[in-house]
Amino acid sequence: EVQLVQSGAEVKKPGESLKISCKASGYSFTNNWIGWVRQMPGKGLEWMGIIYPGDSDARYNPSFQGQVTISVDKSITTAYLQWSSLKASDTAMYYCARRFYQLGSGSNWFDPWGQGTLVTVSS
Amino acid sequence: DIQMTQSPSSLSASVGDRVTITCQASQDITNYLNWYQQKPGKAPKLLIYDASNLETGVPSRFSGGGSGTDFTFTISSLQPEDIATYYCQQYDNLLFTFGPGTKVDIK
């Protein structure tokens, strides 16, 4: 079964650092891009960025460039999203999702999704 | 970058009603358009890919259409379990944009 399991909820103070994880299983981790999506409380989905585990090539939504870092550890088939200095406005649910790519057609979509990691930043 | 709009932002309909949501892209995206369903407290779930292709296991009352800049998502007969927010999403190489979502409720 293709599955993404994310790390648990976090409560942090402004200025603190944080790294959340997304453990993949059931498919070839190195050959499939993994993306991160933010959902602020009561709001919609925002694509943050995506990484190719095979060579750690990462692409970012310009709105998130420089605000977060996406990385992977191939040895444990895990992707990460990290902040060096959290702000209250980073309070949100964060989802990872595999970018499925259909050879030949070029079609792609996000599936499956992790269960989400709730990050709360408050003094 | 490509912007996505959806309308309406919310709707309320009766069980059995036909429901249609529209999604518009700021430029031609051919058929590079997916639809997701997000139930309260849950992760999004893919329903339709490439504008009109139903994901395996998704009920046939869901359908999608359109190409270029204008797309539609339809629930032919609304069921209580369809209460959710629906998002369109475009992809352009490795850049992705979600629409703002349409919240569907039962009247």
PDB file of C-alpha atoms in Angstrom:
ATOM      1  CA  GLU A   1       0.000   0.000   0.000  1.00  0.00           C
ATOM      2  CA  VAL A   2       1.328   3.416  -0.976  1.00  0.00           C
ATOM      3  CA  GLN A   3       1.366   5.480   2.201  1.00  0.00           C
ATOM      4  CA  LEU A   4       2.696   8.731   3.611  1.00  0.00           C
ATOM      5  CA  VAL A   5       2.811   9.047   7.394  1.00  0.00           C
ATOM      6  CA  GLN A   6       3.582  12.428   8.892  1.00  0.00           C
ATOM      7  CA  SER A   7       5.037  13.347  12.260  1.00  0.00           C
ATOM      8  CA  GLY A   8       2.830  14.498  15.096  1.00  0.00           C
ATOM      9  CA  ALA A   9       1.448  17.873  16.054  1.00  0.00           C
ATOM     10  CA  GLU A  10       3.872  20.538  17.240  1.00  0.00           C
ATOM     11  CA  VAL A  11       3.496  23.549  19.536  1.00  0.00           C
ATOM     12  CA  LYS A  12       6.311  26.059  19.258  1.00  0.00           C
ATOM     13  CA  LYS A  13       7.168  29.614  20.237  1.00  0.00           C
ATOM     14  CA  PRO A  14       7.950  32.380  17.750  1.00  0.00           C
ATOM     15  CA  GLY A  15      11.599  32.341  16.762  1.00  0.00           C
ATOM     16  CA  GLU A  16      12.049  28.616  17.379  1.00  0.00           C
ATOM     17  CA  SER A  17      13.121  26.174  14.682  1.00  0.00           C
ATOM     18  CA  LEU A  18      11.164  23.142  13.551  1.00  0.00           C
ATOM     19  CA  LYS A  19      11.495  20.179  11.210  1.00  0.00           C
ATOM     20  CA  ILE A  20       8.484  18.008  10.415  1.00  0.00           C
ATOM     21  CA  SER A  21       8.647  14.717   8.566  1.00  0.00           C
ATOM     22  CA  CYS A  22       6.800  12.600   6.027  1.00  0.00           C
ATOM     23  CA  LYS A  23       7.656   8.891   5.915  1.00  0.00           C
ATOM     24  CA  ALA A  24       6.927   7.186   2.584  1.00  0.00           C
ATOM     25  CA  SER A  25       6.333   3.492   1.967  1.00  0.00           C
ATOM     26  CA  GLY A  26       4.927   1.156  -0.672  1.00  0.00           C
ATOM     27  CA  TYR A  27       6.515   2.727  -3.771  1.00  0.00           C
ATOM     28  CA  SER A  28       9.834   3.799  -5.251  1.00  0.00           C
ATOM     29  CA  PHE A  29      10.699   6.784  -3.049  1.00  0.00           C
ATOM     30  CA  THR A  30      13.653   8.044  -5.088  1.00  0.00           C
ATOM     31  CA  ASN A  31      11.718   8.225  -8.380  1.00  0.00           C
ATOM     32  CA  ASN A  32       8.695  10.245  -7.277  1.00  0.00           C
ATOM     33  CA  TRP A  33       8.531  13.931  -6.386  1.00  0.00           C
ATOM     34  CA  ILE A  34       7.005  14.764  -2.991  1.00  0.00           C
ATOM     35  CA  GLY A  35       5.246  18.052  -2.400  1.00  0.00           C
ATOM     36  CA  TRP A  36       4.223  20.064   0.663  1.00  0.00           C
ATOM     37  CA  VAL A  37       0.935  21.930   1.013  1.00  0.00           C
ATOM     38  CA  ARG A  38      -0.085  24.452   3.673  1.00  0.00           C
ATOM     39  CA  GLN A  39      -3.590  24.950   4.981  1.00  0.00           C
ATOM     40  CA  MET A  40      -4.010  27.832   7.392  1.00  0.00           C
ATOM     41  CA  PRO A  41      -6.924  27.630   9.851  1.00  0.00           C
ATOM     42  CA  GLY A  42     -10.216  27.813   7.966  1.00  0.00           C
ATOM     43  CA  LYS A  43      -8.456  28.523   4.667  1.00  0.00           C
ATOM     44  CA  GLY A  44      -7.654  26.793   1.403  1.00  0.00           C
ATOM     45  CA  LEU A  45      -4.748  24.737   0.121  1.00  0.00           C
ATOM     46  CA  GLU A  46      -1.465  26.402  -0.839  1.00  0.00           C
ATOM     47  CA  TRP A  47       1.292  24.564  -2.673  1.00  0.00           C
ATOM     48  CA  MET A  48       4.612  25.299  -0.943  1.00  0.00           C
ATOM     49  CA  GLY A  49       7.186  23.322  -2.854  1.00  0.00           C
ATOM     50  CA  ILE A  50       8.286  19.948  -4.150  1.00  0.00           C
ATOM     51  CA  ILE A  51      11.403  17.789  -4.032  1.00  0.00           C
ATOM     52  CA  TYR A  52      12.811  14.918  -6.062  1.00  0.00           C
ATOM     53  CA  PRO A  53      14.337  12.446  -3.596  1.00  0.00           C
ATOM     54  CA  GLY A  54      16.629  10.956  -6.231  1.00  0.00           C
ATOM     55  CA  ASP A  55      18.854  14.049  -6.328  1.00  0.00           C
ATOM     56  CA  SER A  56      17.232  16.404  -3.777  1.00  0.00           C
ATOM     57  CA  ASP A  57      16.237  18.843  -6.533  1.00  0.00           C
ATOM     58  CA  ALA A  58      13.755  21.160  -4.793  1.00  0.00           C
ATOM     59  CA  ARG A  59      11.404  23.700  -6.340  1.00  0.00           C
ATOM     60  CA  TYR A  60       9.514  26.315  -4.336  1.00  0.00           C
ATOM     61  CA  ASN A  61       6.428  28.412  -4.702  1.00  0.00           C
ATOM     62  CA  PRO A  62       7.898  31.953  -4.818  1.00  0.00           C
ATOM     63  CA  SER A  63       5.663  32.835  -1.868  1.00  0.00           C
ATOM     64  CA  PHE A  64       7.524  30.313   0.291  1.00  0.00           C
ATOM     65  CA  GLN A  65      11.029  30.590  -1.157  1.00  0.00           C
ATOM     66  CA  GLY A  66      13.448  31.462   1.636  1.00  0.00           C
ATOM     67  CA  GLN A  67      10.810  30.884   4.308  1.00  0.00           C
ATOM     68  CA  VAL A  68      11.079  27.106   4.497  1.00  0.00           C
ATOM     69  CA  THR A  69      13.474  24.354   3.423  1.00  0.00           C
ATOM     70  CA  ILE A  70      12.427  21.047   1.909  1.00  0.00           C
ATOM     71  CA  SER A  71      14.809  18.109   2.168  1.00  0.00           C
ATOM     72  CA  VAL A  72      14.888  14.308   2.117  1.00  0.00           C
ATOM     73  CA  ASP A  73      16.765  11.404   3.648  1.00  0.00           C
ATOM     74  CA  LYS A  74      16.706   8.635   1.046  1.00  0.00           C
ATOM     75  CA  SER A  75      18.076   6.073   3.465  1.00  0.00           C
ATOM     76  CA  ILE A  76      14.879   6.218   5.507  1.00  0.00           C
ATOM     77  CA  THR A  77      12.494   7.273   2.691  1.00  0.00           C
ATOM     78  CA  THR A  78      11.519  10.430   4.523  1.00  0.00           C
ATOM     79  CA  ALA A  79      10.887  13.979   3.365  1.00  0.00           C
ATOM     80  CA  TYR A  80      11.145  17.019   5.614  1.00  0.00           C
ATOM     81  CA  LEU A  81       9.837  20.548   5.859  1.00  0.00           C
ATOM     82  CA  GLN A  82      11.746  22.884   8.136  1.00  0.00           C
ATOM     83  CA  TRP A  83      11.734  26.407   9.484  1.00  0.00           C
ATOM     84  CA  SER A  84      14.680  28.199  11.038  1.00  0.00           C
ATOM     85  CA  SER A  85      12.621  30.840  12.821  1.00  0.00           C
ATOM     86  CA  LEU A  86       8.897  30.299  13.192  1.00  0.00           C
ATOM     87  CA  LYS A  87       6.311  33.057  13.162  1.00  0.00           C
ATOM     88  CA  ALA A  88       2.771  33.044  14.490  1.00  0.00           C
ATOM     89  CA  SER A  89       1.613  33.184  10.876  1.00  0.00           C
ATOM     90  CA  ASP A  90       3.163  29.726  10.298  1.00  0.00           C
ATOM     91  CA  THR A  91       0.344  28.240  12.377  1.00  0.00           C
ATOM     92  CA  ALA A  92      -1.315  25.812   9.983  1.00  0.00           C
ATOM     93  CA  MET A  93      -1.859  22.221   8.954  1.00  0.00           C
ATOM     94  CA  TYR A  94       0.876  20.972   6.659  1.00  0.00           C
ATOM     95  CA  TYR A  95       0.386  18.069   4.259  1.00  0.00           C
ATOM     96  CA  CYS A  96       2.885  16.098   2.230  1.00  0.00           C
ATOM     97  CA  ALA A  97       1.729  14.376  -0.939  1.00  0.00           C
ATOM     98  CA  ARG A  98       3.341  12.258  -3.606  1.00  0.00           C
ATOM     99  CA  ARG A  99       3.293  13.720  -7.069  1.00  0.00           C
ATOM    100  CA  PHE A 100       2.079  10.875  -9.260  1.00  0.00           C
ATOM    101  CA  TYR A 101       3.322  11.133 -12.844  1.00  0.00           C
ATOM    102  CA  GLN A 102       1.718   9.238 -15.709  1.00  0.00           C
ATOM    103  CA  LEU A 103       4.341   8.271 -18.289  1.00  0.00           C
ATOM    104  CA  GLY A 104       3.459   9.124 -21.831  1.00  0.00           C
ATOM    105  CA  SER A 105       0.620  11.545 -21.132  1.00  0.00           C
ATOM    106  CA  GLY A 106       2.539  13.871 -18.849  1.00  0.00           C
ATOM    107  CA  SER A 107      -0.417  13.920 -16.517  1.00  0.00           C
ATOM    108  CA  ASN A 108       0.300  14.371 -12.865  1.00  0.00           C
ATOM    109  CA  TRP A 109      -1.525  14.819  -9.623  1.00  0.00           C
ATOM    110  CA  PHE A 110      -1.011  14.565  -5.865  1.00  0.00           C
ATOM    111  CA  ASP A 111      -1.840  11.151  -4.485  1.00  0.00           C
ATOM    112  CA  PRO A 112      -1.691   9.881  -1.834  1.00  0.00           C
ATOM    113  CA  TRP A 113      -1.571  12.530   0.864  1.00  0.00           C
ATOM    114  CA  GLY A 114      -0.212  12.291   4.362  1.00  0.00           C
ATOM    115  CA  GLN A 115      -2.585  12.735   7.275  1.00  0.00           C
ATOM    116  CA  GLY A 116      -1.267  16.218   8.007  1.00  0.00           C
ATOM    117  CA  THR A 117       0.864  17.787  10.747  1.00  0.00           C
ATOM    118  CA  LEU A 118      -0.648  20.609  12.757  1.00  0.00           C
ATOM    119  CA  VAL A 119       1.891  23.272  13.673  1.00  0.00           C
ATOM    120  CA  THR A 120       0.891  25.855  16.275  1.00  0.00           C
ATOM    121  CA  VAL A 121       3.157  28.823  16.899  1.00  0.00           C
ATOM    122  CA  SER A 122       2.237  30.879  19.932  1.00  0.00           C
ATOM    123  CA  SER A 123       4.005  32.788  22.649  1.00  0.00           C
TER     124      SER A 123
ATOM    125  CA  ASP B   1       2.306  32.471 -12.589  1.00  0.00           C
ATOM    126  CA  ILE B   2      -1.100  30.913 -13.212  1.00  0.00           C
ATOM    127  CA  GLN B   3      -3.976  31.965 -10.960  1.00  0.00           C
ATOM    128  CA  MET B   4      -7.089  29.884 -10.351  1.00  0.00           C
ATOM    129  CA  THR B   5     -10.560  31.075  -9.424  1.00  0.00           C
ATOM    130  CA  GLN B   6     -13.562  29.008  -8.404  1.00  0.00           C
ATOM    131  CA  SER B   7     -17.231  29.790  -8.118  1.00  0.00           C
ATOM    132  CA  PRO B   8     -19.255  29.752  -6.096  1.00  0.00           C
ATOM    133  CA  SER B   9     -17.210  29.921  -2.910  1.00  0.00           C
ATOM    134  CA  SER B  10     -19.957  27.992  -1.153  1.00  0.00           C
ATOM    135  CA  LEU B  11     -23.282  26.421  -1.965  1.00  0.00           C
ATOM    136  CA  SER B  12     -26.109  24.672  -0.214  1.00  0.00           C
ATOM    137  CA  ALA B  13     -28.194  22.092  -2.060  1.00  0.00           C
ATOM    138  CA  SER B  14     -30.673  19.325  -1.316  1.00  0.00           C
ATOM    139  CA  VAL B  15     -29.930  15.613  -1.436  1.00  0.00           C
ATOM    140  CA  GLY B  16     -30.394  14.464  -5.015  1.00  0.00           C
ATOM    141  CA  ASP B  17     -29.697  17.867  -6.545  1.00  0.00           C
ATOM    142  CA  ARG B  18     -27.266  18.401  -9.394  1.00  0.00           C
ATOM    143  CA  VAL B  19     -24.358  20.575  -8.269  1.00  0.00           C
ATOM    144  CA  THR B  20     -21.896  22.321 -10.564  1.00  0.00           C
ATOM    145  CA  ILE B  21     -18.710  24.166  -9.633  1.00  0.00           C
ATOM    146  CA  THR B  22     -16.658  26.195 -12.073  1.00  0.00           C
ATOM    147  CA  CYS B  23     -12.916  26.764 -12.098  1.00  0.00           C
ATOM    148  CA  GLN B  24     -11.143  29.289 -14.266  1.00  0.00           C
ATOM    149  CA  ALA B  25      -7.421  29.560 -15.009  1.00  0.00           C
ATOM    150  CA  SER B  26      -5.709  32.863 -15.763  1.00  0.00           C
ATOM    151  CA  GLN B  27      -4.165  31.350 -18.895  1.00  0.00           C
ATOM    152  CA  ASP B  28      -4.556  28.300 -21.109  1.00  0.00           C
ATOM    153  CA  ILE B  29      -3.701  25.142 -19.171  1.00  0.00           C
ATOM    154  CA  THR B  30      -5.068  22.724 -21.805  1.00  0.00           C
ATOM    155  CA  ASN B  31      -6.480  19.933 -19.611  1.00  0.00           C
ATOM    156  CA  TYR B  32      -3.868  20.034 -16.831  1.00  0.00           C
ATOM    157  CA  LEU B  33      -6.530  20.354 -14.169  1.00  0.00           C
ATOM    158  CA  ASN B  34      -7.296  18.090 -11.211  1.00  0.00           C
ATOM    159  CA  TRP B  35     -10.134  18.117  -8.667  1.00  0.00           C
ATOM    160  CA  TYR B  36      -9.826  17.185  -4.988  1.00  0.00           C
ATOM    161  CA  GLN B  37     -12.356  16.638  -2.231  1.00  0.00           C
ATOM    162  CA  GLN B  38     -11.515  17.582   1.343  1.00  0.00           C
ATOM    163  CA  LYS B  39     -13.859  16.471   4.083  1.00  0.00           C
ATOM    164  CA  PRO B  40     -13.696  18.264   7.442  1.00  0.00           C
ATOM    165  CA  GLY B  41     -10.625  17.264   9.428  1.00  0.00           C
ATOM    166  CA  LYS B  42      -9.275  15.076   6.635  1.00  0.00           C
ATOM    167  CA  ALA B  43      -6.565  15.267   4.009  1.00  0.00           C
ATOM    168  CA  PRO B  44      -7.591  16.081   0.437  1.00  0.00           C
ATOM    169  CA  LYS B  45      -8.472  13.210  -1.874  1.00  0.00           C
ATOM    170  CA  LEU B  46      -8.072  13.118  -5.646  1.00  0.00           C
ATOM    171  CA  LEU B  47     -11.375  12.730  -7.497  1.00  0.00           C
ATOM    172  CA  ILE B  48     -10.686  13.746 -11.101  1.00  0.00           C
ATOM    173  CA  TYR B  49      -7.471  14.171 -13.054  1.00  0.00           C
ATOM    174  CA  ASP B  50      -6.791  15.793 -16.416  1.00  0.00           C
ATOM    175  CA  ALA B  51     -10.077  17.681 -16.238  1.00  0.00           C
ATOM    176  CA  SER B  52     -12.385  14.764 -16.938  1.00  0.00           C
ATOM    177  CA  ASN B  53     -10.867  11.438 -15.866  1.00  0.00           C
ATOM    178  CA  LEU B  54     -12.442   9.812 -12.830  1.00  0.00           C
ATOM    179  CA  GLU B  55      -9.945   8.392 -10.349  1.00  0.00           C
ATOM    180  CA  THR B  56     -10.371   4.668  -9.698  1.00  0.00           C
ATOM    181  CA  GLY B  57     -12.950   3.963  -7.031  1.00  0.00           C
ATOM    182  CA  VAL B  58     -14.596   7.372  -7.182  1.00  0.00           C
ATOM    183  CA  PRO B  59     -18.403   7.217  -7.607  1.00  0.00           C
ATOM    184  CA  SER B  60     -19.683   7.938 -11.096  1.00  0.00           C
ATOM    185  CA  ARG B  61     -21.927  10.773  -9.851  1.00  0.00           C
ATOM    186  CA  PHE B  62     -18.776  12.900  -9.926  1.00  0.00           C
ATOM    187  CA  SER B  63     -17.647  14.247 -13.277  1.00  0.00           C
ATOM    188  CA  GLY B  64     -15.470  16.965 -14.743  1.00  0.00           C
ATOM    189  CA  GLY B  65     -15.126  18.787 -18.021  1.00  0.00           C
ATOM    190  CA  GLY B  66     -13.611  21.697 -19.834  1.00  0.00           C
ATOM    191  CA  SER B  67     -10.294  22.663 -21.364  1.00  0.00           C
ATOM    192  CA  GLY B  68      -8.178  25.739 -21.909  1.00  0.00           C
ATOM    193  CA  THR B  69      -9.181  28.182 -19.177  1.00  0.00           C
ATOM    194  CA  ASP B  70     -12.697  27.090 -18.178  1.00  0.00           C
ATOM    195  CA  PHE B  71     -13.552  23.928 -16.294  1.00  0.00           C
ATOM    196  CA  THR B  72     -16.532  22.414 -14.518  1.00  0.00           C
ATOM    197  CA  PHE B  73     -16.999  19.877 -11.748  1.00  0.00           C
ATOM    198  CA  THR B  74     -20.397  18.251 -11.329  1.00  0.00           C
ATOM    199  CA  ILE B  75     -22.070  16.056  -8.757  1.00  0.00           C
ATOM    200  CA  SER B  76     -25.044  14.605 -10.605  1.00  0.00           C
ATOM    201  CA  SER B  77     -27.006  13.654  -7.490  1.00  0.00           C
ATOM    202  CA  LEU B  78     -25.755  15.156  -4.236  1.00  0.00           C
ATOM    203  CA  GLN B  79     -25.412  12.699  -1.341  1.00  0.00           C
ATOM    204  CA  PRO B  80     -24.970  13.449   2.376  1.00  0.00           C
ATOM    205  CA  GLU B  81     -21.426  12.042   2.274  1.00  0.00           C
ATOM    206  CA  ASP B  82     -20.468  14.629  -0.357  1.00  0.00           C
ATOM    207  CA  ILE B  83     -20.352  17.407   2.249  1.00  0.00           C
ATOM    208  CA  ALA B  84     -16.850  18.737   1.720  1.00  0.00           C
ATOM    209  CA  THR B  85     -14.779  21.468   0.185  1.00  0.00           C
ATOM    210  CA  TYR B  86     -13.769  20.922  -3.428  1.00  0.00           C
ATOM    211  CA  TYR B  87     -10.567  22.322  -4.924  1.00  0.00           C
ATOM    212  CA  CYS B  88      -9.368  22.546  -8.478  1.00  0.00           C
ATOM    213  CA  GLN B  89      -5.614  22.419  -9.044  1.00  0.00           C
ATOM    214  CA  GLN B  90      -3.564  23.184 -12.121  1.00  0.00           C
ATOM    215  CA  TYR B  91      -0.079  22.004 -12.904  1.00  0.00           C
ATOM    216  CA  ASP B  92       2.466  23.627 -15.170  1.00  0.00           C
ATOM    217  CA  ASN B  93       5.628  21.566 -15.284  1.00  0.00           C
ATOM    218  CA  LEU B  94       6.586  21.500 -11.584  1.00  0.00           C
ATOM    219  CA  LEU B  95       4.532  24.493 -10.484  1.00  0.00           C
ATOM    220  CA  PHE B  96       1.146  23.896  -8.941  1.00  0.00           C
ATOM    221  CA  THR B  97      -1.747  26.156  -7.977  1.00  0.00           C
ATOM    222  CA  PHE B  98      -4.930  25.330  -6.119  1.00  0.00           C
ATOM    223  CA  GLY B  99      -8.182  27.167  -6.538  1.00  0.00           C
ATOM    224  CA  PRO B 100      -9.665  28.829  -3.420  1.00  0.00           C
ATOM    225  CA  GLY B 101     -12.168  26.019  -2.897  1.00  0.00           C
ATOM    226  CA  THR B 102     -15.941  25.573  -2.941  1.00  0.00           C
ATOM    227  CA  LYS B 103     -17.665  24.470   0.252  1.00  0.00           C
ATOM    228  CA  VAL B 104     -20.669  22.226  -0.389  1.00  0.00           C
ATOM    229  CA  ASP B 105     -23.366  21.807   2.261  1.00  0.00           C
ATOM    230  CA  ILE B 106     -26.693  20.011   2.446  1.00  0.00           C
ATOM    231  CA  LYS B 107     -29.735  22.274   2.601  1.00  0.00           C
TER     232      LYS B 107
END
